[in-house]
mmCIF file of C-alpha atoms in Angstrom:
data_model
loop_
_atom_site.group_PDB
_atom_site.id
_atom_site.type_symbol
_atom_site.label_atom_id
_atom_site.label_comp_id
_atom_site.label_asym_id
_atom_site.label_seq_id
_atom_site.Cartn_x
_atom_site.Cartn_y
_atom_site.Cartn_z
ATOM 1 C CA GLY A 1 -0.073 0.147 -0.150
ATOM 2 C CA CYS A 2 0.759 3.891 -0.306
ATOM 3 C CA ASP A 3 0.534 5.467 2.868
ATOM 4 C CA VAL A 4 1.351 9.497 2.885
ATOM 5 C CA SER A 5 5.103 9.617 2.654
ATOM 6 C CA CYS A 6 5.091 7.140 -0.889
ATOM 7 C CA PHE A 7 6.067 9.924 -2.950
ATOM 8 C CA GLU A 8 7.726 11.668 -0.498
ATOM 9 C CA LYS A 9 11.159 13.422 -2.359
ATOM 10 C CA LYS A 10 9.702 10.998 -5.738
ATOM 11 C CA ARG A 11 10.900 12.706 -8.676
ATOM 12 C CA VAL A 12 8.215 13.193 -11.499
ATOM 13 C CA LEU A 13 8.322 15.040 -15.006
ATOM 14 C CA ASP A 14 5.914 15.134 -16.844
ATOM 15 C CA PHE A 15 5.940 15.580 -20.736
ATOM 16 C CA GLY A 16 3.606 17.929 -22.257
ATOM 17 C CA TYR A 17 1.806 18.669 -18.668
ATOM 18 C CA GLY A 18 -1.347 20.707 -20.313
ATOM 19 C CA GLY A 19 -2.213 21.752 -17.084
ATOM 20 C CA ILE A 20 -1.406 22.017 -13.387
ATOM 21 C CA GLY A 21 -3.560 20.374 -11.330
ATOM 22 C CA HIS A 22 -2.266 16.849 -11.362
ATOM 23 C CA LEU A 23 1.303 18.083 -10.913
ATOM 24 C CA ARG A 24 0.106 20.046 -8.244
ATOM 25 C CA LEU A 25 -1.755 17.136 -6.418
ATOM 26 C CA LEU A 26 1.276 14.941 -6.977
ATOM 27 C CA ALA A 27 3.648 17.514 -5.179
ATOM 28 C CA SER A 28 1.106 18.191 -2.105
ATOM 29 C CA ILE A 29 1.816 14.283 -1.458
ATOM 30 C CA GLY A 30 5.522 14.923 -1.472
ATOM 31 C CA ALA A 31 7.133 14.373 -5.134
ATOM 32 C CA ARG A 32 9.286 16.839 -6.774
ATOM 33 C CA VAL A 33 7.474 17.382 -9.744
ATOM 34 C CA THR A 34 8.627 18.858 -12.917
ATOM 35 C CA GLY A 35 6.103 19.955 -15.796
ATOM 36 C CA VAL A 36 7.340 20.394 -19.440
ATOM 37 C CA GLU A 37 5.444 21.795 -22.154
ATOM 38 C CA VAL A 38 6.040 24.270 -25.475
ATOM 39 C CA ASP A 39 2.823 26.176 -25.136
ATOM 40 C CA PRO A 40 3.262 29.629 -24.482
ATOM 41 C CA VAL A 41 -0.176 29.892 -23.302
ATOM 42 C CA LEU A 42 0.600 27.281 -20.376
ATOM 43 C CA LYS A 43 3.468 29.841 -19.630
ATOM 44 C CA GLU A 44 1.477 32.493 -19.274
ATOM 45 C CA LEU A 45 -1.865 30.938 -17.476
ATOM 46 C CA TYR A 46 0.604 29.671 -14.555
ATOM 47 C CA SER A 47 3.104 32.436 -13.965
ATOM 48 C CA GLN A 48 1.309 33.634 -10.970
ATOM 49 C CA PRO A 49 3.187 33.496 -7.732
ATOM 50 C CA GLY A 50 2.453 29.841 -5.683
ATOM 51 C CA ASP A 51 1.398 28.116 -9.071
ATOM 52 C CA THR A 52 5.005 26.680 -8.589
ATOM 53 C CA GLY A 53 7.437 26.417 -5.684
ATOM 54 C CA GLU A 54 6.932 24.581 -2.479
ATOM 55 C CA ILE A 55 3.914 22.759 -2.185
ATOM 56 C CA LYS A 56 2.368 22.190 1.337
ATOM 57 C CA GLY A 57 1.454 18.555 1.794
ATOM 58 C CA VAL A 58 -2.210 17.953 2.443
ATOM 59 C CA GLY A 59 -3.735 15.575 5.045
ATOM 60 C CA MET A 60 -4.994 12.208 4.145
ATOM 61 C CA GLY A 61 -6.830 10.596 7.263
ATOM 62 C CA ASN A 62 -4.910 11.350 10.519
ATOM 63 C CA GLN A 63 -1.684 12.145 8.530
ATOM 64 C CA VAL A 64 -0.619 15.178 6.776
ATOM 65 C CA ALA A 65 1.931 14.072 3.693
ATOM 66 C CA PRO A 66 5.326 15.881 3.144
ATOM 67 C CA ASP A 67 5.766 19.074 1.398
ATOM 68 C CA GLY A 68 6.511 18.611 -2.200
ATOM 69 C CA SER A 69 7.463 20.979 -4.660
ATOM 70 C CA LEU A 70 6.599 22.261 -8.478
ATOM 71 C CA THR A 71 8.424 23.220 -11.263
ATOM 72 C CA LEU A 72 7.570 24.180 -14.613
ATOM 73 C CA LEU A 73 9.419 24.304 -17.758
ATOM 74 C CA HIS A 74 8.774 25.535 -20.852
ATOM 75 C CA GLY A 75 10.439 24.948 -24.443
ATOM 76 C CA ARG A 76 11.139 21.400 -26.121
ATOM 77 C CA TRP A 77 12.493 18.702 -24.062
ATOM 78 C CA PRO A 78 14.803 17.251 -24.660
ATOM 79 C CA ALA A 79 15.587 18.876 -27.967
ATOM 80 C CA ASP A 80 16.443 22.423 -25.975
ATOM 81 C CA GLU A 81 19.616 22.051 -24.057
ATOM 82 C CA ALA A 82 18.368 25.105 -21.227
ATOM 83 C CA VAL A 83 15.518 22.718 -20.771
ATOM 84 C CA ARG A 84 16.793 19.523 -20.758
ATOM 85 C CA ASP A 85 19.379 20.679 -18.370
ATOM 86 C CA ALA A 86 17.100 22.937 -16.047
ATOM 87 C CA ALA A 87 15.126 19.157 -15.958
ATOM 88 C CA GLY A 88 18.172 17.150 -14.994
ATOM 89 C CA ALA A 89 17.849 13.516 -14.239
ATOM 90 C CA GLU A 90 17.375 10.890 -12.038
ATOM 91 C CA TYR A 91 13.335 10.467 -12.123
ATOM 92 C CA ASP A 92 11.472 8.352 -10.470
ATOM 93 C CA LEU A 93 8.717 8.159 -12.935
ATOM 94 C CA ILE A 94 8.224 9.965 -16.242
ATOM 95 C CA ILE A 95 4.461 10.862 -17.898
ATOM 96 C CA SER A 96 2.986 11.756 -20.805
ATOM 97 C CA LYS A 97 -0.861 11.828 -20.909
ATOM 98 C CA ASN A 98 -2.223 12.387 -24.216
ATOM 99 C CA THR A 99 0.752 14.172 -25.722
ATOM 100 C CA LEU A 100 3.085 11.087 -27.282
ATOM 101 C CA LYS A 101 0.285 10.042 -29.485
ATOM 102 C CA ARG A 102 1.193 7.924 -33.013
ATOM 103 C CA GLY A 103 -1.320 10.340 -34.508
ATOM 104 C CA TYR A 104 0.834 13.591 -33.420
ATOM 105 C CA ILE A 105 3.844 12.211 -34.089
ATOM 106 C CA HIS A 106 3.821 9.752 -37.369
ATOM 107 C CA PRO A 107 0.359 10.093 -38.231
ATOM 108 C CA ALA A 108 -0.862 6.944 -40.517
ATOM 109 C CA LYS A 109 -2.153 9.688 -43.381
ATOM 110 C CA ASP A 110 -1.522 13.131 -44.042
ATOM 111 C CA VAL A 111 -2.546 15.837 -41.536
ATOM 112 C CA ASP A 112 -2.602 19.147 -41.151
ATOM 113 C CA LYS A 113 0.976 20.182 -39.696
ATOM 114 C CA ARG A 114 -0.391 22.684 -37.244
ATOM 115 C CA MET A 115 -1.885 19.417 -35.257
ATOM 116 C CA LEU A 116 1.807 17.618 -35.120
ATOM 117 C CA ILE A 117 4.016 17.502 -32.057
ATOM 118 C CA ASP A 118 7.861 18.632 -33.226
ATOM 119 C CA LEU A 119 9.738 16.581 -30.900
ATOM 120 C CA GLY A 120 13.145 18.612 -32.086
ATOM 121 C CA VAL A 121 15.027 15.175 -32.007
ATOM 122 C CA ASP A 122 14.493 11.824 -34.081
ATOM 123 C CA ASP A 123 12.415 8.895 -32.165
ATOM 124 C CA ALA A 124 15.860 7.111 -30.789
ATOM 125 C CA GLY A 125 16.788 10.150 -29.106
ATOM 126 C CA PHE A 126 13.806 10.946 -27.402
ATOM 127 C CA VAL A 127 13.719 7.371 -26.184
ATOM 128 C CA GLY A 128 17.133 7.899 -25.243
ATOM 129 C CA ALA A 129 16.627 10.827 -23.504
ATOM 130 C CA VAL A 130 13.972 9.221 -21.417
ATOM 131 C CA ALA A 131 16.009 6.280 -20.418
ATOM 132 C CA ALA A 132 18.971 8.466 -19.343
ATOM 133 C CA SER A 133 16.419 10.836 -17.256
ATOM 134 C CA LEU A 134 15.369 8.153 -15.459
ATOM 135 C CA ARG A 135 17.045 6.248 -12.340
ATOM 136 C CA PRO A 136 17.691 2.861 -12.064
ATOM 137 C CA GLY A 137 14.011 1.256 -11.660
ATOM 138 C CA GLY A 138 12.455 4.552 -12.621
ATOM 139 C CA LEU A 139 9.048 4.197 -14.963
ATOM 140 C CA PHE A 140 8.101 5.841 -17.742
ATOM 141 C CA VAL A 141 4.246 5.870 -18.621
ATOM 142 C CA ILE A 142 2.721 7.160 -22.149
ATOM 143 C CA TYR A 143 -1.243 6.928 -21.523
ATOM 144 C CA ASN A 144 -3.291 8.424 -23.695
ATOM 145 C CA ILE A 145 -7.373 8.710 -23.981
ATOM 146 C CA CYS A 146 -8.408 8.447 -27.676
ATOM 147 C CA PRO A 147 -12.175 8.422 -29.152
ATOM 148 C CA LYS A 148 -13.234 6.295 -31.696
ATOM 149 C CA GLN A 149 -11.076 6.859 -35.032
ATOM 150 C CA SER A 150 -13.315 7.952 -37.868
ATOM 151 C CA GLU A 151 -13.894 6.114 -41.146
ATOM 152 C CA GLU A 152 -14.396 9.031 -43.084
ATOM 153 C CA LYS A 153 -11.492 11.228 -41.816
ATOM 154 C CA TYR A 154 -8.112 10.498 -40.071
ATOM 155 C CA ILE A 155 -8.408 12.133 -36.728
ATOM 156 C CA PRO A 156 -4.586 12.682 -35.295
ATOM 157 C CA TRP A 157 -5.584 12.514 -31.758
ATOM 158 C CA ALA A 158 -7.635 9.153 -31.856
ATOM 159 C CA ASP A 159 -4.310 7.493 -33.225
ATOM 160 C CA GLY A 160 -3.323 7.055 -29.568
ATOM 161 C CA GLN A 161 -0.740 4.197 -29.964
ATOM 162 C CA CYS A 162 2.815 4.583 -28.914
ATOM 163 C CA PRO A 163 4.876 6.823 -31.536
ATOM 164 C CA PHE A 164 8.260 5.004 -30.944
ATOM 165 C CA ASP A 165 9.000 1.292 -32.259
ATOM 166 C CA ARG A 166 9.337 -0.868 -29.135
ATOM 167 C CA SER A 167 12.792 -2.211 -30.146
ATOM 168 C CA LEU A 168 13.875 1.811 -29.309
ATOM 169 C CA PHE A 169 13.095 1.230 -25.615
ATOM 170 C CA ASP A 170 15.103 -2.196 -26.035
ATOM 171 C CA GLY A 171 17.901 -0.068 -27.000
ATOM 172 C CA ALA A 172 17.857 2.173 -24.781
ATOM 173 C CA GLY A 173 18.079 -0.205 -21.973
ATOM 174 C CA LEU A 174 14.532 0.240 -21.165
ATOM 175 C CA GLU A 175 12.323 -2.880 -19.721
ATOM 176 C CA VAL A 176 8.805 -3.005 -21.427
ATOM 177 C CA ILE A 177 6.326 -3.824 -19.045
ATOM 178 C CA GLU A 178 3.469 -2.922 -21.142
ATOM 179 C CA PHE A 179 3.243 -1.552 -25.121
ATOM 180 C CA ASP A 180 0.126 -0.460 -26.761
ATOM 181 C CA ARG A 181 -2.441 -1.926 -24.145
#
């Protein structure tokens, strides 16, 4: 089981965070969370004092979780050296929700380029950066929620399979527990 200290000092990186609610939740149970995003609107939206920095631990039953922290970085990780250096390494968990979709990275059909995500590095470079950023035993979790694919017109966000070939994970020294499930 997980008590109030199970995330204490755990390092979590969220690639393509999109919003800070879940990041603040993780920080409020003791995690040291880093969110990375390219959207300049989010940089402005979450620029108020108190959005980032130390996050006070919350009560859970009769216990209070330890304090955590939240850092937001804006730019293309790992392509942007300054963002990569600021993020650092030794993460216990790297997560990406609804960002690393095959439809956004390698769509099966031609789509408007504005719908695509440019990682700034090739697939092997991205997966290698993930592997280099995890501590031994750390986890990389891609999770995508997708609508049903249209039979009439290809919908990039509905193609939620992993955009990277499974062999790249093996080549980077990552053990695959589940793939495209």
